[in-house]
Backbone as JSON Lines, residues from 0, in Angstrom:
{"i":0,"aa":"M","n":[5.78,-43.5,186.43],"ca":[4.74,-43.06,185.54],"c":[5.3,-42.84,184.1]}
{"i":1,"aa":"E","n":[6.6,-42.56,184.04],"ca":[7.25,-42.29,182.73],"c":[7.09,-43.53,181.84]}
{"i":2,"aa":"T","n":[7.27,-44.73,182.39],"ca":[7.22,-45.95,181.59],"c":[5.82,-46.09,181.02]}
{"i":3,"aa":"R","n":[4.8,-45.84,181.81],"ca":[3.4,-45.94,181.33],"c":[3.21,-44.98,180.17]}
{"i":4,"aa":"T","n":[3.71,-43.79,180.28],"ca":[3.58,-42.77,179.21],"c":[4.22,-43.28,177.94]}
{"i":5,"aa":"E","n":[5.4,-43.91,178.06],"ca":[6.09,-44.41,176.86],"c":[5.26,-45.55,176.26]}
{"i":6,"aa":"Y","n":[4.74,-46.43,177.02],"ca":[3.88,-47.52,176.5],"c":[2.65,-46.92,175.81]}
{"i":7,"aa":"E","n":[2.05,-45.91,176.42],"ca":[0.88,-45.28,175.8],"c":[1.25,-44.71,174.47]}
{"i":8,"aa":"K","n":[2.41,-44.05,174.34],"ca":[2.84,-43.49,173.06],"c":[3.04,-44.59,172.02]}
{"i":9,"aa":"M","n":[3.63,-45.74,172.44],"ca":[3.85,-46.83,171.53],"c":[2.51,-47.37,171.04]}
{"i":10,"aa":"I","n":[1.56,-47.54,171.96],"ca":[0.26,-48.1,171.63],"c":[-0.47,-47.16,170.65]}
{"i":11,"aa":"L","n":[-0.49,-45.86,170.97],"ca":[-1.15,-44.88,170.12],"c":[-0.52,-44.84,168.73]}
{"i":12,"aa":"K","n":[0.79,-44.94,168.63],"ca":[1.46,-44.93,167.36],"c":[1.01,-46.15,166.55]}
{"i":13,"aa":"D","n":[0.97,-47.31,167.15],"ca":[0.54,-48.52,166.44],"c":[-0.94,-48.42,166.02]}
{"i":14,"aa":"V","n":[-1.79,-47.9,166.88],"ca":[-3.21,-47.75,166.52],"c":[-3.37,-46.76,165.37]}
{"i":15,"aa":"R","n":[-2.64,-45.7,165.38],"ca":[-2.74,-44.69,164.29],"c":[-2.31,-45.25,162.94]}
{"i":16,"aa":"E","n":[-1.43,-46.26,162.98],"ca":[-0.98,-46.88,161.73],"c":[-1.96,-47.9,161.2]}
{"i":17,"aa":"M","n":[-2.98,-48.26,161.96],"ca":[-3.94,-49.29,161.53],"c":[-4.92,-48.66,160.55]}
{"i":18,"aa":"P","n":[-5.37,-49.46,159.54],"ca":[-6.4,-48.95,158.62],"c":[-7.7,-48.67,159.36]}
{"i":19,"aa":"G","n":[-8.39,-47.64,159.02],"ca":[-9.61,-47.2,159.68],"c":[-10.68,-48.28,159.78]}
{"i":20,"aa":"E","n":[-10.73,-49.13,158.77],"ca":[-11.81,-50.12,158.78],"c":[-11.6,-51.23,159.83]}
{"i":21,"aa":"V","n":[-10.43,-51.37,160.35],"ca":[-10.18,-52.42,161.4],"c":[-10.23,-51.83,162.79]}
{"i":22,"aa":"L","n":[-10.39,-50.54,162.92],"ca":[-10.38,-49.94,164.26],"c":[-11.47,-50.47,165.19]}
{"i":23,"aa":"P","n":[-12.71,-50.74,164.66],"ca":[-13.7,-51.36,165.6],"c":[-13.21,-52.68,166.17]}
{"i":24,"aa":"Q","n":[-12.53,-53.49,165.38],"ca":[-11.96,-54.78,165.85],"c":[-10.87,-54.52,166.88]}
{"i":25,"aa":"V","n":[-10.06,-53.53,166.65],"ca":[-8.97,-53.18,167.57],"c":[-9.55,-52.83,168.93]}
{"i":26,"aa":"V","n":[-10.62,-52.05,168.91],"ca":[-11.3,-51.64,170.2],"c":[-11.8,-52.89,170.92]}
{"i":27,"aa":"K","n":[-12.42,-53.81,170.18],"ca":[-12.94,-55.03,170.79],"c":[-11.8,-55.86,171.4]}
{"i":28,"aa":"I","n":[-10.68,-55.95,170.68],"ca":[-9.54,-56.7,171.19],"c":[-8.97,-56.09,172.48]}
{"i":29,"aa":"I","n":[-8.9,-54.77,172.48],"ca":[-8.39,-54.06,173.65],"c":[-9.35,-54.25,174.86]}
{"i":30,"aa":"H","n":[-10.62,-54.17,174.61],"ca":[-11.59,-54.39,175.64],"c":[-11.53,-55.81,176.19]}
{"i":31,"aa":"S","n":[-11.38,-56.76,175.27],"ca":[-11.29,-58.14,175.69],"c":[-10.03,-58.41,176.5]}
{"i":32,"aa":"L","n":[-8.91,-57.81,176.07],"ca":[-7.68,-57.91,176.83],"c":[-7.83,-57.35,178.2]}
{"i":33,"aa":"K","n":[-8.45,-56.16,178.28],"ca":[-8.63,-55.53,179.56],"c":[-9.51,-56.43,180.5]}
{"i":34,"aa":"E","n":[-10.58,-56.96,179.99],"ca":[-11.42,-57.85,180.8],"c":[-10.64,-59.09,181.27]}
{"i":35,"aa":"S","n":[-9.82,-59.62,180.36],"ca":[-8.98,-60.8,180.74],"c":[-8.02,-60.45,181.87]}
{"i":36,"aa":"V","n":[-7.38,-59.3,181.79],"ca":[-6.41,-58.89,182.82],"c":[-7.18,-58.68,184.13]}
{"i":37,"aa":"L","n":[-8.28,-58.03,184.09],"ca":[-9.07,-57.79,185.3],"c":[-9.56,-59.11,185.9]}
{"i":38,"aa":"S","n":[-9.91,-60.06,185.05],"ca":[-10.36,-61.36,185.55],"c":[-9.25,-62.11,186.3]}
{"i":39,"aa":"V","n":[-8.04,-62.05,185.78],"ca":[-6.9,-62.66,186.41],"c":[-6.57,-61.97,187.71]}
{"i":40,"aa":"Q","n":[-6.66,-60.63,187.79],"ca":[-6.38,-59.92,189.01],"c":[-7.38,-60.27,190.1]}
{"i":41,"aa":"V","n":[-8.61,-60.44,189.69],"ca":[-9.67,-60.86,190.66],"c":[-9.35,-62.23,191.2]}
{"i":42,"aa":"R","n":[-8.9,-63.13,190.32],"ca":[-8.59,-64.48,190.74],"c":[-7.46,-64.49,191.79]}
{"i":43,"aa":"H","n":[-6.49,-63.6,191.57],"ca":[-5.37,-63.56,192.51],"c":[-5.79,-62.98,193.88]}
{"i":44,"aa":"R","n":[-6.93,-62.21,193.91],"ca":[-7.42,-61.7,195.16],"c":[-8.4,-62.66,195.81]}
{"i":45,"aa":"K","n":[-8.55,-63.87,195.24],"ca":[-9.4,-64.91,195.77],"c":[-10.88,-64.52,195.8]}
{"i":46,"aa":"E","n":[-11.28,-63.62,194.85],"ca":[-12.65,-63.26,194.75],"c":[-13.3,-64.07,193.59]}
{"i":47,"aa":"K","n":[-14.56,-63.94,193.45],"ca":[-15.26,-64.67,192.4],"c":[-14.78,-64.21,191.02]}
{"i":48,"aa":"T","n":[-14.39,-65.18,190.16],"ca":[-13.92,-64.77,188.85],"c":[-15.1,-64.67,187.85]}
{"i":49,"aa":"T","n":[-14.89,-63.85,186.84],"ca":[-15.86,-63.73,185.79],"c":[-15.15,-64.1,184.49]}
{"i":50,"aa":"G","n":[-15.96,-64.53,183.54],"ca":[-15.38,-64.88,182.25],"c":[-14.86,-63.69,181.51]}
{"i":51,"aa":"S","n":[-13.73,-63.92,180.83],"ca":[-13.13,-62.78,180.07],"c":[-13.65,-62.76,178.67]}
{"i":52,"aa":"G","n":[-14.23,-63.83,178.2],"ca":[-14.63,-63.89,176.81],"c":[-13.58,-64.52,175.91]}
{"i":53,"aa":"L","n":[-12.4,-64.66,176.42],"ca":[-11.29,-65.23,175.66],"c":[-11.27,-66.76,175.71]}
{"i":54,"aa":"C","n":[-11.74,-67.29,176.81],"ca":[-11.73,-68.74,177.01],"c":[-13.06,-69.17,177.6]}
{"i":55,"aa":"G","n":[-13.35,-70.44,177.41],"ca":[-14.59,-70.95,177.96],"c":[-14.41,-71.28,179.41]}
{"i":56,"aa":"I","n":[-15.39,-70.89,180.24],"ca":[-15.38,-71.25,181.65],"c":[-16.71,-71.92,181.87]}
{"i":57,"aa":"W","n":[-16.67,-73.23,182.16],"ca":[-17.85,-73.96,182.4],"c":[-17.61,-75.09,183.34]}
{"i":58,"aa":"E","n":[-18.66,-75.64,183.86],"ca":[-18.6,-76.82,184.7],"c":[-19.14,-78.0,183.95]}
{"i":59,"aa":"D","n":[-18.51,-79.12,184.06],"ca":[-18.92,-80.28,183.28],"c":[-18.69,-81.53,184.11]}
{"i":60,"aa":"E","n":[-19.66,-82.43,184.14],"ca":[-19.55,-83.66,184.89],"c":[-18.71,-84.7,184.17]}
{"i":61,"aa":"R","n":[-18.46,-84.49,182.87],"ca":[-17.76,-85.51,182.11],"c":[-16.26,-85.49,182.44]}
{"i":62,"aa":"S","n":[-15.63,-86.62,182.16],"ca":[-14.16,-86.71,182.34],"c":[-13.47,-85.97,181.21]}
{"i":63,"aa":"A","n":[-12.2,-85.69,181.36],"ca":[-11.43,-85.05,180.29],"c":[-11.45,-85.85,179.03]}
{"i":64,"aa":"G","n":[-11.35,-87.15,179.15],"ca":[-11.38,-88.06,177.99],"c":[-12.71,-87.95,177.21]}
{"i":65,"aa":"E","n":[-13.82,-87.88,178.0],"ca":[-15.15,-87.75,177.33],"c":[-15.27,-86.38,176.62]}
{"i":66,"aa":"I","n":[-14.75,-85.36,177.24],"ca":[-14.84,-84.05,176.59],"c":[-14.0,-84.01,175.32]}
{"i":67,"aa":"I","n":[-12.8,-84.59,175.37],"ca":[-11.91,-84.64,174.18],"c":[-12.61,-85.44,173.07]}
{"i":68,"aa":"K","n":[-13.22,-86.55,173.4],"ca":[-13.93,-87.39,172.46],"c":[-15.06,-86.59,171.78]}
{"i":69,"aa":"D","n":[-15.8,-85.84,172.59],"ca":[-16.88,-85.0,172.07],"c":[-16.34,-83.94,171.12]}
{"i":70,"aa":"I","n":[-15.25,-83.33,171.47],"ca":[-14.63,-82.29,170.58],"c":[-14.21,-82.9,169.28]}
{"i":71,"aa":"R","n":[-13.59,-84.04,169.35],"ca":[-13.13,-84.73,168.09],"c":[-14.3,-85.09,167.2]}
{"i":72,"aa":"L","n":[-15.4,-85.52,167.79],"ca":[-16.57,-85.89,167.02],"c":[-17.21,-84.7,166.3]}
{"i":73,"aa":"H","n":[-17.08,-83.52,166.91],"ca":[-17.78,-82.37,166.36],"c":[-16.91,-81.35,165.6]}
{"i":74,"aa":"R","n":[-15.61,-81.56,165.57],"ca":[-14.72,-80.66,164.84],"c":[-14.38,-81.3,163.48]}
{"i":75,"aa":"T","n":[-14.61,-80.52,162.42],"ca":[-14.35,-81.02,161.08],"c":[-13.28,-80.22,160.36]}
{"i":76,"aa":"G","n":[-12.83,-79.13,160.9],"ca":[-11.85,-78.31,160.26],"c":[-12.46,-77.13,159.52]}
{"i":77,"aa":"F","n":[-11.7,-76.51,158.67],"ca":[-12.13,-75.35,157.97],"c":[-12.48,-75.78,156.52]}
{"i":78,"aa":"G","n":[-13.65,-75.34,156.07],"ca":[-14.04,-75.68,154.7],"c":[-14.2,-77.15,154.52]}
{"i":79,"aa":"S","n":[-13.65,-77.67,153.42],"ca":[-13.83,-79.09,153.14],"c":[-12.7,-79.94,153.73]}
{"i":80,"aa":"G","n":[-11.66,-79.29,154.27],"ca":[-10.56,-80.02,154.88],"c":[-10.89,-80.6,156.25]}
{"i":81,"aa":"K","n":[-10.15,-81.56,156.6],"ca":[-10.33,-82.19,157.92],"c":[-9.14,-81.88,158.82]}
{"i":82,"aa":"V","n":[-9.33,-81.8,160.09],"ca":[-8.28,-81.53,161.04],"c":[-7.95,-82.89,161.73]}
{"i":83,"aa":"A","n":[-6.66,-83.18,161.7],"ca":[-6.22,-84.4,162.36],"c":[-5.9,-84.09,163.8]}
{"i":84,"aa":"L","n":[-6.73,-84.68,164.69],"ca":[-6.5,-84.45,166.15],"c":[-5.76,-85.6,166.78]}
């Protein structure tokens, strides 16, 4: 239990050093991380998995090549720049 306490101290120290205006985002990140970890733990227990919100989980009848083609057609990059895929 001592190790957990040390990690908690490290986490609290880092959070206290964050600017107040970003704390809502920090909370969202922590919650998302927690959901992701719980989702993986469920998967290891062979139970039904739920989405963590970090990655897309969907079923698609298309092949990987068709999905990649669709992504390339719809991705343009940030702003006026283009992304070379």
